[in-house]
mmCIF file of C-alpha atoms (C1' of nucleotides) in Angstrom:
data_model
loop_
_atom_site.group_PDB
_atom_site.id
_atom_site.type_symbol
_atom_site.label_atom_id
_atom_site.label_comp_id
_atom_site.label_asym_id
_atom_site.label_seq_id
_atom_site.Cartn_x
_atom_site.Cartn_y
_atom_site.Cartn_z
ATOM 1 C CA MET A 203 49.857 7.030 170.327
ATOM 2 C CA GLY A 204 51.037 9.691 168.105
ATOM 3 C CA ARG A 205 49.937 11.035 165.047
ATOM 4 C CA SER A 206 51.575 11.178 161.441
ATOM 5 C CA PRO A 207 52.513 14.721 160.311
ATOM 6 C CA CYS A 208 53.053 14.370 157.204
ATOM 7 C CA CYS A 209 49.720 15.617 156.293
ATOM 8 C CA ASP A 210 50.471 18.678 158.145
ATOM 9 C CA GLU A 211 53.367 19.838 156.305
ATOM 10 C CA ARG A 212 52.373 22.649 154.210
ATOM 11 C CA GLY A 213 53.356 23.502 150.411
ATOM 12 C CA LEU A 214 51.902 19.604 149.810
ATOM 13 C CA LYS A 215 49.441 19.856 147.123
ATOM 14 C CA LYS A 216 46.250 18.493 147.440
ATOM 15 C CA GLY A 217 43.224 17.880 145.185
ATOM 16 C CA PRO A 218 42.704 16.213 142.182
ATOM 17 C CA TRP A 219 44.912 14.065 140.758
ATOM 18 C CA THR A 220 46.398 15.426 137.088
ATOM 19 C CA PRO A 221 47.559 12.763 135.028
ATOM 20 C CA GLU A 222 50.510 13.419 135.008
ATOM 21 C CA GLU A 223 50.684 12.741 138.527
ATOM 22 C CA ASP A 224 49.327 9.873 138.182
ATOM 23 C CA GLN A 225 51.638 8.272 135.588
ATOM 24 C CA LYS A 226 54.541 9.450 138.016
ATOM 25 C CA LEU A 227 52.953 7.755 140.496
ATOM 26 C CA ILE A 228 52.104 4.293 138.513
ATOM 27 C CA ASN A 229 55.924 4.732 136.571
ATOM 28 C CA TYR A 230 57.532 4.048 140.410
ATOM 29 C CA ILE A 231 55.299 1.415 141.760
ATOM 30 C CA ARG A 232 56.067 -0.463 139.026
ATOM 31 C CA LYS A 233 59.414 0.016 138.992
ATOM 32 C CA HIS A 234 59.582 0.050 142.995
ATOM 33 C CA GLY A 235 56.790 -0.979 144.689
ATOM 34 C CA HIS A 236 55.130 1.197 146.862
ATOM 35 C CA GLY A 237 57.313 0.565 149.996
ATOM 36 C CA SER A 238 56.914 3.337 152.730
ATOM 37 C CA TRP A 239 54.159 5.911 151.854
ATOM 38 C CA ARG A 240 55.473 8.540 153.426
ATOM 39 C CA ALA A 241 58.389 8.571 151.723
ATOM 40 C CA LEU A 242 57.141 7.347 147.983
ATOM 41 C CA PRO A 243 56.213 10.947 147.144
ATOM 42 C CA LYS A 244 59.890 12.439 147.399
ATOM 43 C CA GLU A 245 61.470 9.487 146.026
ATOM 44 C CA ALA A 246 59.120 9.426 142.946
ATOM 45 C CA GLY A 247 58.787 13.407 142.535
ATOM 46 C CA LEU A 248 55.405 13.990 143.832
ATOM 47 C CA ASN A 249 54.138 16.575 146.279
ATOM 48 C CA ARG A 250 51.807 15.150 147.492
ATOM 49 C CA CYS A 251 51.876 13.712 150.884
ATOM 50 C CA GLY A 252 51.835 9.905 151.172
ATOM 51 C CA LYS A 253 48.490 9.170 152.411
ATOM 52 C CA SER A 254 46.731 11.051 149.464
ATOM 53 C CA CYS A 255 49.463 8.996 147.147
ATOM 54 C CA ARG A 256 48.360 5.988 148.959
ATOM 55 C CA LEU A 257 44.544 7.066 148.791
ATOM 56 C CA ARG A 258 44.535 7.861 144.673
ATOM 57 C CA TRP A 259 46.978 4.302 144.277
ATOM 58 C CA THR A 260 44.583 1.570 145.946
ATOM 59 C CA ASN A 261 41.547 3.291 144.934
ATOM 60 C CA TYR A 262 41.906 4.306 141.830
ATOM 61 C CA LEU A 263 45.410 3.335 139.358
ATOM 62 C CA ARG A 264 45.917 0.215 140.941
ATOM 63 C CA PRO A 265 45.821 -2.230 137.986
ATOM 64 C CA ASP A 266 43.715 -4.818 139.171
ATOM 65 C CA ILE A 267 40.613 -2.495 140.052
ATOM 66 C CA LYS A 268 37.407 -3.306 138.377
ATOM 67 C CA ARG A 269 35.190 -0.828 136.874
ATOM 68 C CA GLY A 270 31.810 -0.312 135.394
ATOM 69 C CA ASN A 271 28.453 -0.719 137.565
ATOM 70 C CA PHE A 272 27.619 -3.074 140.125
ATOM 71 C CA THR A 273 26.235 -6.544 139.166
ATOM 72 C CA ALA A 274 23.033 -7.758 140.699
ATOM 73 C CA GLU A 275 25.110 -10.172 142.394
ATOM 74 C CA GLU A 276 27.419 -7.358 143.765
ATOM 75 C CA ASP A 277 24.552 -5.442 145.215
ATOM 76 C CA GLN A 278 23.356 -8.882 146.931
ATOM 77 C CA THR A 279 26.733 -9.697 148.284
ATOM 78 C CA ILE A 280 27.314 -6.247 149.660
ATOM 79 C CA ILE A 281 24.174 -6.374 151.471
ATOM 80 C CA ASN A 282 24.585 -9.750 153.018
ATOM 81 C CA LEU A 283 27.551 -8.311 153.959
ATOM 82 C CA HIS A 284 26.908 -5.501 155.328
ATOM 83 C CA SER A 285 24.334 -7.203 157.581
ATOM 84 C CA LEU A 286 26.850 -9.154 158.782
ATOM 85 C CA LEU A 287 29.547 -6.612 159.081
ATOM 86 C CA GLY A 288 28.354 -3.293 159.611
ATOM 87 C CA ASN A 289 30.409 -0.929 158.078
ATOM 88 C CA LYS A 290 33.522 -2.756 157.861
ATOM 89 C CA TRP A 291 34.170 -1.347 153.731
ATOM 90 C CA SER A 292 36.969 -2.880 154.069
ATOM 91 C CA SER A 293 36.155 -6.227 155.205
ATOM 92 C CA ILE A 294 33.268 -5.966 152.578
ATOM 93 C CA ALA A 295 35.705 -4.927 149.937
ATOM 94 C CA GLY A 296 37.793 -7.846 150.166
ATOM 95 C CA HIS A 297 35.399 -9.949 149.414
ATOM 96 C CA LEU A 298 34.597 -8.378 146.035
ATOM 97 C CA PRO A 299 37.555 -8.601 144.241
ATOM 98 C CA GLY A 300 38.446 -5.567 141.902
ATOM 99 C CA ARG A 301 35.943 -3.147 144.276
ATOM 100 C CA THR A 302 37.924 -0.587 146.507
ATOM 101 C CA ASP A 303 36.241 -0.020 150.337
ATOM 102 C CA ASN A 304 36.060 3.884 149.111
ATOM 103 C CA GLU A 305 33.727 2.368 146.343
ATOM 104 C CA ILE A 306 31.503 0.154 147.974
ATOM 105 C CA LYS A 307 31.424 3.010 151.042
ATOM 106 C CA ASN A 308 29.941 5.837 147.937
ATOM 107 C CA TYR A 309 27.948 3.190 146.779
ATOM 108 C CA TRP A 310 26.385 1.725 149.288
ATOM 109 C CA ASN A 311 25.471 5.223 150.611
ATOM 110 C CA THR A 312 24.330 6.683 146.966
ATOM 111 C CA HIS A 313 21.923 3.349 146.074
ATOM 112 C CA ILE A 314 21.813 0.432 148.189
ATOM 113 C CA ARG A 315 20.978 2.218 151.077
ATOM 114 C CA LYS A 316 18.064 4.181 149.447
ATOM 115 C CA LYS A 317 16.974 1.276 147.887
ATOM 116 C CA LEU A 318 16.606 -0.371 151.521
ATOM 117 C CA LEU A 319 15.214 3.018 152.947
ATOM 118 C CA GLN A 320 12.456 2.772 149.958
ATOM 119 C CA MET A 321 11.939 -1.085 151.485
ATOM 120 C CA GLY A 322 11.302 -0.300 154.286
ATOM 121 C CA ILE A 323 14.531 -1.572 156.067
ATOM 122 C CA ASP A 324 16.592 0.148 158.241
ATOM 123 C CA PRO A 325 20.113 0.751 156.492
ATOM 124 C CA VAL A 326 22.224 0.441 159.814
ATOM 125 C CA THR A 327 20.516 -2.191 161.809
ATOM 126 C CA HIS A 328 19.109 -4.137 158.784
ATOM 127 C CA ARG A 329 15.558 -4.283 160.758
ATOM 128 C CA PRO A 330 12.415 -3.663 159.490
ATOM 129 C CA ARG A 331 11.473 0.018 159.916
ATOM 130 C CA THR A 332 8.567 0.345 162.559
ATOM 131 C CA ASP A 333 8.344 3.505 162.336
ATOM 132 C CA LEU A 334 4.955 6.031 161.325
ATOM 133 C CA ASN A 335 6.450 7.267 158.305
ATOM 134 C CA VAL A 336 7.006 3.683 157.235
ATOM 135 C CA LEU A 337 3.516 2.757 158.080
ATOM 136 C CA ALA A 338 2.838 6.254 155.511
ATOM 137 C CA ALA A 339 4.594 4.558 152.964
ATOM 138 C CA LEU A 340 2.745 1.104 153.329
ATOM 139 C CA PRO A 341 2.102 1.382 149.675
ATOM 140 C CA GLN A 342 5.585 1.363 148.133
ATOM 141 C CA LEU A 343 6.358 -0.828 151.139
ATOM 142 C CA LEU A 344 4.355 -3.551 149.288
ATOM 143 C CA ALA A 345 5.628 -2.442 145.746
ATOM 144 C CA ALA A 346 9.201 -2.353 146.754
ATOM 145 C CA ALA A 347 8.090 -6.119 148.469
ATOM 146 C CA ASN A 348 7.970 -7.387 144.901
ATOM 147 C CA PHE A 349 10.945 -9.088 144.486
ATOM 148 C CA ASN A 350 10.830 -10.100 140.862
ATOM 149 C CA ASN A 351 14.848 -8.751 140.448
ATOM 150 C CA LEU A 352 15.891 -11.139 143.790
ATOM 151 C CA LEU A 353 13.391 -13.879 143.692
ATOM 152 C CA THR A 354 12.630 -15.043 139.935
ATOM 153 C CA LEU A 355 13.125 -18.061 140.734
ATOM 154 C CA ASN A 356 12.654 -20.449 137.281
ATOM 155 C CA GLN A 357 16.083 -18.467 135.866
ATOM 156 C CA ASN A 358 19.422 -19.948 136.684
ATOM 157 C CA ILE A 359 19.693 -17.721 140.111
ATOM 158 C CA HIS A 360 21.877 -18.934 142.860
ATOM 159 C CA LEU A 361 19.947 -16.957 145.904
ATOM 160 C CA ASP A 362 21.976 -17.299 149.090
ATOM 161 C CA ALA A 363 20.516 -18.344 152.150
ATOM 162 C CA THR A 364 20.507 -14.481 153.738
ATOM 163 C CA SER A 365 18.855 -13.035 151.003
ATOM 164 C CA VAL A 366 15.688 -15.366 150.928
ATOM 165 C CA ALA A 367 15.875 -15.094 155.030
ATOM 166 C CA LYS A 368 15.541 -11.526 154.540
ATOM 167 C CA ALA A 369 12.838 -12.101 151.427
ATOM 168 C CA HIS A 370 11.046 -14.625 154.131
ATOM 169 C CA LEU A 371 11.118 -12.011 157.072
ATOM 170 C CA LEU A 372 10.000 -9.316 154.711
ATOM 171 C CA HIS A 373 7.539 -10.892 153.723
ATOM 172 C CA SER A 374 6.245 -12.031 157.144
ATOM 173 C CA MET A 375 6.831 -7.994 158.271
ATOM 174 C CA ILE A 376 3.948 -6.967 155.006
ATOM 175 C CA GLN A 377 1.824 -9.243 156.854
ATOM 176 C CA VAL A 378 1.575 -8.544 160.215
ATOM 177 C CA LEU A 379 1.533 -4.849 158.979
ATOM 178 C CA ASN A 380 -1.533 -6.076 156.397
ATOM 179 C CA ASN A 381 -2.618 -7.295 159.856
ATOM 180 C CA ASN A 382 -2.302 -3.967 161.527
ATOM 181 C CA ASN A 383 -4.453 -1.771 159.357
ATOM 182 C CA THR A 384 -7.171 -4.305 160.111
ATOM 183 C CA SER A 385 -6.269 -4.675 164.087
ATOM 184 C CA SER A 386 -3.691 -3.081 165.930
ATOM 185 C CA SER A 387 -3.917 -5.693 168.959
ATOM 186 C CA SER A 388 -0.049 -7.102 168.912
ATOM 187 C CA PHE A 389 1.716 -4.643 166.716
ATOM 188 C CA ASP A 390 3.184 -1.945 168.220
ATOM 189 C CA ILE A 391 4.486 1.237 165.880
ATOM 190 C CA HIS A 392 5.814 3.104 168.974
ATOM 191 C CA GLY A 393 8.437 0.391 169.606
ATOM 192 C CA THR A 394 7.512 -1.166 173.161
ATOM 193 C CA ASN A 395 7.261 -4.260 171.260
ATOM 194 C CA ASN A 396 8.863 -3.557 167.761
ATOM 195 C CA ASN A 397 10.308 -6.719 167.166
ATOM 196 C CA ILE A 398 7.166 -7.779 164.989
ATOM 197 C CA PHE A 399 8.851 -10.899 163.908
ATOM 198 C CA ASP A 400 8.348 -11.873 167.403
ATOM 199 C CA GLN A 401 6.339 -15.676 167.316
ATOM 200 C CA SER A 402 3.709 -14.923 169.206
ATOM 201 C CA SER A 403 3.311 -11.499 167.214
ATOM 202 C CA ILE A 404 3.076 -13.534 164.069
ATOM 203 C CA LEU A 405 1.347 -16.003 165.576
ATOM 204 C CA GLU A 406 -1.243 -14.168 166.874
ATOM 205 C CA ASN A 407 -1.752 -12.145 163.617
ATOM 206 C CA ARG A 408 -1.880 -15.430 161.882
ATOM 207 C CA PRO A 409 -6.233 -15.889 161.347
ATOM 208 C CA ASN A 410 -5.865 -13.341 160.048
ATOM 209 C CA ILE A 411 -2.980 -13.919 157.372
ATOM 210 C CA SER A 412 -5.436 -16.101 154.685
ATOM 211 C CA GLU A 413 -7.688 -13.282 154.222
ATOM 212 C CA ASN A 414 -4.629 -11.138 153.071
ATOM 213 C CA LEU A 415 -6.039 -9.925 149.637
ATOM 214 C CA TYR A 416 -1.870 -9.032 148.678
ATOM 215 C CA ASP A 417 1.389 -10.891 148.446
ATOM 216 C CA PRO A 418 3.780 -9.303 148.010
ATOM 217 C CA ILE A 419 6.258 -11.497 147.129
ATOM 218 C CA GLN A 420 5.719 -12.739 143.746
ATOM 219 C CA ASN A 421 5.721 -16.626 142.933
ATOM 220 C CA LEU A 422 5.639 -17.087 146.576
ATOM 221 C CA PRO A 423 1.368 -17.828 147.212
ATOM 222 C CA HIS A 424 1.579 -18.023 150.868
ATOM 223 C CA ASN A 425 0.718 -21.424 151.789
ATOM 224 C CA ASP A 426 -1.882 -21.112 155.008
ATOM 225 C CA HIS A 427 -1.758 -24.331 156.182
ATOM 226 C CA GLN A 428 2.113 -24.149 156.871
ATOM 227 C CA PRO A 429 3.062 -23.612 160.528
ATOM 228 C CA LEU A 430 4.201 -20.261 160.981
ATOM 229 C CA ASP A 431 6.907 -21.173 163.713
ATOM 230 C CA SER A 432 8.518 -22.678 161.068
ATOM 231 C CA PHE A 433 8.937 -19.750 159.864
ATOM 232 C CA PHE A 434 12.071 -19.001 162.115
ATOM 233 C CA SER A 435 13.763 -22.522 161.327
ATOM 234 C CA PRO A 436 15.927 -22.947 158.594
ATOM 235 C CA ILE A 437 14.921 -25.830 158.145
ATOM 236 C CA GLY A 438 10.996 -26.018 158.374
ATOM 237 C CA VAL A 439 10.464 -22.352 156.223
ATOM 238 C CA PHE A 440 11.613 -23.016 152.771
ATOM 239 C CA SER A 441 10.233 -26.813 153.439
ATOM 240 C CA HIS A 442 6.947 -25.962 151.581
ATOM 241 C CA GLN A 443 5.520 -29.317 149.864
ATOM 242 C CA ASP A 444 4.837 -28.346 146.600
ATOM 243 C CA ASP A 445 8.361 -26.401 145.371
ATOM 244 C CA GLN A 446 7.371 -25.077 142.163
ATOM 245 C CA ASP A 447 6.804 -21.618 142.564
ATOM 246 C CA MET A 448 8.481 -21.671 146.298
ATOM 247 C CA ILE A 449 11.429 -20.253 147.235
ATOM 248 C CA PRO A 450 14.230 -22.707 146.943
ATOM 249 C CA PRO A 451 14.650 -25.190 150.025
ATOM 250 C CA LEU A 452 17.831 -24.543 151.780
ATOM 251 C CA ILE A 453 18.480 -28.284 151.456
ATOM 252 C CA SER A 454 19.222 -29.293 148.266
ATOM 253 C CA ALA A 455 17.840 -32.563 147.051
ATOM 254 C CA SER A 456 20.647 -32.930 144.577
ATOM 255 C CA SER A 457 24.141 -32.620 144.558
ATOM 256 C CA ASP A 458 23.584 -31.102 140.741
ATOM 257 C CA GLU A 459 23.392 -27.404 140.879
ATOM 258 C CA SER A 460 22.690 -27.496 137.028
ATOM 259 C CA LYS A 461 18.898 -29.542 137.752
ATOM 260 C CA GLN A 462 17.521 -26.752 139.397
ATOM 261 C CA PRO A 463 17.552 -23.703 141.378
ATOM 262 C CA GLN A 464 19.051 -24.008 144.944
ATOM 263 C CA MET A 465 20.175 -22.222 148.148
ATOM 264 C CA MET A 466 23.908 -21.880 147.979
ATOM 265 C CA ILE A 467 25.331 -21.697 151.467
ATOM 266 C CA LYS A 468 28.825 -19.542 151.618
ATOM 267 C CA ASN A 469 30.450 -20.482 154.077
ATOM 268 C CA LYS A 470 33.598 -18.926 156.340
ATOM 269 C CA GLU A 471 35.435 -20.067 153.225
ATOM 270 C CA VAL A 472 34.299 -18.447 150.024
ATOM 271 C CA LEU A 473 33.253 -15.674 151.950
ATOM 272 C CA LYS A 474 37.079 -15.227 153.071
ATOM 273 C CA HIS A 475 38.500 -16.044 149.764
ATOM 274 C CA SER A 476 35.277 -16.412 147.196
ATOM 275 C CA ASP A 477 37.180 -19.333 145.429
ATOM 276 C CA HIS A 478 34.082 -20.122 143.978
ATOM 277 C CA THR A 479 35.286 -21.468 140.505
ATOM 278 C CA SER A 480 38.611 -23.016 141.327
ATOM 279 C CA ASN A 481 37.195 -24.757 144.356
ATOM 280 C CA PRO A 482 33.223 -25.850 143.975
ATOM 281 C CA SER A 483 33.507 -27.685 146.949
ATOM 282 C CA SER A 484 34.110 -24.690 149.015
ATOM 283 C CA THR A 485 30.740 -23.476 148.391
ATOM 284 C CA SER A 486 28.486 -25.647 150.246
ATOM 285 C CA THR A 487 25.090 -26.810 151.112
ATOM 286 C CA PHE A 488 23.643 -28.148 153.987
ATOM 287 C CA THR A 489 23.365 -31.634 152.941
ATOM 288 C CA GLN A 490 27.065 -31.700 151.944
ATOM 289 C CA ASP A 491 28.458 -30.579 155.419
ATOM 290 C CA HIS A 492 26.071 -29.820 157.615
ATOM 291 C CA GLN A 493 27.015 -25.765 157.818
ATOM 292 C CA PRO A 494 24.739 -24.171 160.312
ATOM 293 C CA TRP A 495 24.149 -20.742 159.926
ATOM 294 C CA CYS A 496 26.068 -19.827 162.655
ATOM 295 C CA ASP A 497 29.439 -20.798 161.225
ATOM 296 C CA ILE A 498 28.686 -18.006 158.453
ATOM 297 C CA ILE A 499 29.138 -15.449 160.442
ATOM 298 C CA ASP A 500 32.650 -14.417 160.484
ATOM 299 C CA ASP A 501 33.831 -13.958 163.983
ATOM 300 C CA GLU A 502 34.610 -9.696 162.823
ATOM 301 C CA ALA A 503 30.434 -9.893 162.568
ATOM 302 C CA SER A 504 28.707 -7.319 164.151
ATOM 303 C CA ASP A 505 25.707 -8.028 166.098
ATOM 304 C CA SER A 506 23.158 -7.601 163.715
ATOM 305 C CA TYR A 507 19.699 -8.772 163.409
ATOM 306 C CA TRP A 508 20.214 -11.095 160.994
ATOM 307 C CA LYS A 509 23.171 -12.444 163.483
ATOM 308 C CA GLU A 510 20.374 -12.224 165.946
ATOM 309 C CA ILE A 511 18.244 -14.979 163.884
ATOM 310 C CA ILE A 512 20.722 -17.006 162.611
ATOM 311 C CA GLU A 513 22.485 -17.446 166.422
ATOM 312 C CA GLN A 514 18.592 -18.138 167.583
ATOM 313 C CA THR A 515 17.531 -20.780 164.824
ATOM 314 C CA CYS A 516 21.295 -22.077 165.172
ATOM 315 C CA SER A 517 20.405 -22.251 169.223
ATOM 316 C CA GLU A 518 17.627 -24.812 168.173
ATOM 317 C CA PRO A 519 17.496 -28.702 167.259
ATOM 318 C CA TRP A 520 17.245 -28.901 163.741
ATOM 319 C CA PRO A 521 15.123 -32.161 163.419
ATOM 320 C CA PHE A 522 16.468 -33.310 159.978
ATOM 321 C CA LEU A 523 19.876 -33.421 160.920
ATOM 322 C CA GLY A 524 18.258 -35.906 164.013
ATOM 323 C "C1'" DA B 204 17.679 28.812 129.198
ATOM 324 C "C1'" DA B 205 18.642 29.979 132.902
ATOM 325 C "C1'" DA B 206 18.405 29.091 138.299
ATOM 326 C "C1'" DG B 207 17.847 25.788 141.817
ATOM 327 C "C1'" DT B 208 18.393 20.836 143.482
ATOM 328 C "C1'" DT B 209 19.732 16.579 143.987
ATOM 329 C "C1'" DG B 210 23.279 12.610 142.782
ATOM 330 C "C1'" DT B 211 27.793 10.759 142.443
ATOM 331 C "C1'" DC B 212 32.374 9.682 143.916
ATOM 332 C "C1'" DA B 213 37.147 11.518 144.216
ATOM 333 C "C1'" DA B 214 39.585 12.902 147.300
ATOM 334 C "C1'" DC B 215 40.347 14.528 152.504
ATOM 335 C "C1'" DC B 216 40.501 14.782 157.672
ATOM 336 C "C1'" DG B 217 41.074 13.027 162.125
ATOM 337 C "C1'" DC B 218 41.513 8.555 164.837
ATOM 338 C "C1'" DG B 219 43.387 4.567 165.968
ATOM 339 C "C1'" DG B 220 45.608 -0.159 165.815
ATOM 340 C "C1'" DG B 221 49.928 -2.148 165.441
ATOM 341 C "C1'" DG B 222 54.700 -2.186 165.200
ATOM 342 C "C1'" DT B 223 59.411 -0.970 166.569
ATOM 343 C "C1'" DA B 224 63.126 1.418 169.588
ATOM 344 C "C1'" DG C 24 55.714 0.653 179.751
ATOM 345 C "C1'" DT C 25 56.398 4.854 176.773
ATOM 346 C "C1'" DA C 26 56.465 7.773 172.505
ATOM 347 C "C1'" DC C 27 57.214 7.579 168.010
ATOM 348 C "C1'" DC C 28 55.805 6.924 163.343
ATOM 349 C "C1'" DC C 29 53.733 4.485 159.236
ATOM 350 C "C1'" DC C 30 49.640 2.944 158.047
ATOM 351 C "C1'" DG C 31 44.521 2.113 157.118
ATOM 352 C "C1'" DC C 32 39.941 2.875 158.264
ATOM 353 C "C1'" DG C 33 35.211 5.140 157.979
ATOM 354 C "C1'" DG C 34 33.349 9.546 157.845
ATOM 355 C "C1'" DT C 35 32.339 13.489 155.607
ATOM 356 C "C1'" DT C 36 33.286 17.197 151.927
ATOM 357 C "C1'" DG C 37 33.440 19.347 147.984
ATOM 358 C "C1'" DA C 38 33.201 19.720 142.881
ATOM 359 C "C1'" DC C 39 31.002 18.901 138.987
ATOM 360 C "C1'" DA C 40 27.159 16.253 136.503
ATOM 361 C "C1'" DA C 41 22.821 15.372 135.717
ATOM 362 C "C1'" DC C 42 18.145 16.788 136.748
ATOM 363 C "C1'" DT C 43 14.192 19.293 137.632
ATOM 364 C "C1'" DT C 44 11.218 23.429 137.728
#
DNA sequence: AAAGTTGTCAACCGCGGGGTA
DNA sequence: GTACCCCGCGGTTGACAACTT
């Protein structure tokens, strides 16, 4: 496999672009398109390598680039996609119109990564951190788990399935952590049994859950009568009887989105094309087409914690589907 | 006010995939 | 099948800004 020699050539300018260079590049691409990036700088009268030109165009000069802060929705999309795709920034960028891979990568490293760490979530694996540092930082973890921004359910916000699943999982994690403050029977902070969402582990801890003084997720009063094993079912976990203050169900009770907060399950096509507006039906719910979580996972998804969970839940029969 | 520290982000670097002769 | 070329990706760097001491 040969290497491009273009960047080895001497005398080519590096570093920040000047407005004049930008203008030359814009003018040339407007007239001729970029064509061969390698040939472009010479033809456009730029003393740069093609690589540099391509980067400048795709990351900065392209007319369809969206400027400004990331919205909460974009944040969530990035986190969701990263949990499925890992550091596939270009793939993630493909689902965020107007955002570049470089921008998303920078944003992840400077903002989201820190947020997740503060929440006690490993930004690489998307697993809860179970090391001693996290336990030491438990107060911050609990505070961070106050998902007011994420789970203000009475507002007109469409939460996607992954967000809610994560919220529940974090909720569970904190419960386990709390329990282990009083009983260290089943939680191994040294990592030999570091899957703290292991059902048996949760169930072992269950008798103490109702004694927890702190429920980290506001608006989510813990229903101690709810079977915890249902926590791991994409159906059962959200099937509270009193749903007024609960996380919205995965199954919409009505197809009319405007009537209530509703879990919007993004299917593969939606993730691929983001065609929300022109084709509302492409955003499906379980009731509409029984789209299992497994199908949400794109082929390009890496093996992530969430993927494991989703696959596990999909491997089991869903009672409501019959 | 100055020095030091931390945060941000544009740009670079090197690698690997894919196309082609 | 191999070598070469181009392109795009992900990781990293470094300049500048903002903040803290």
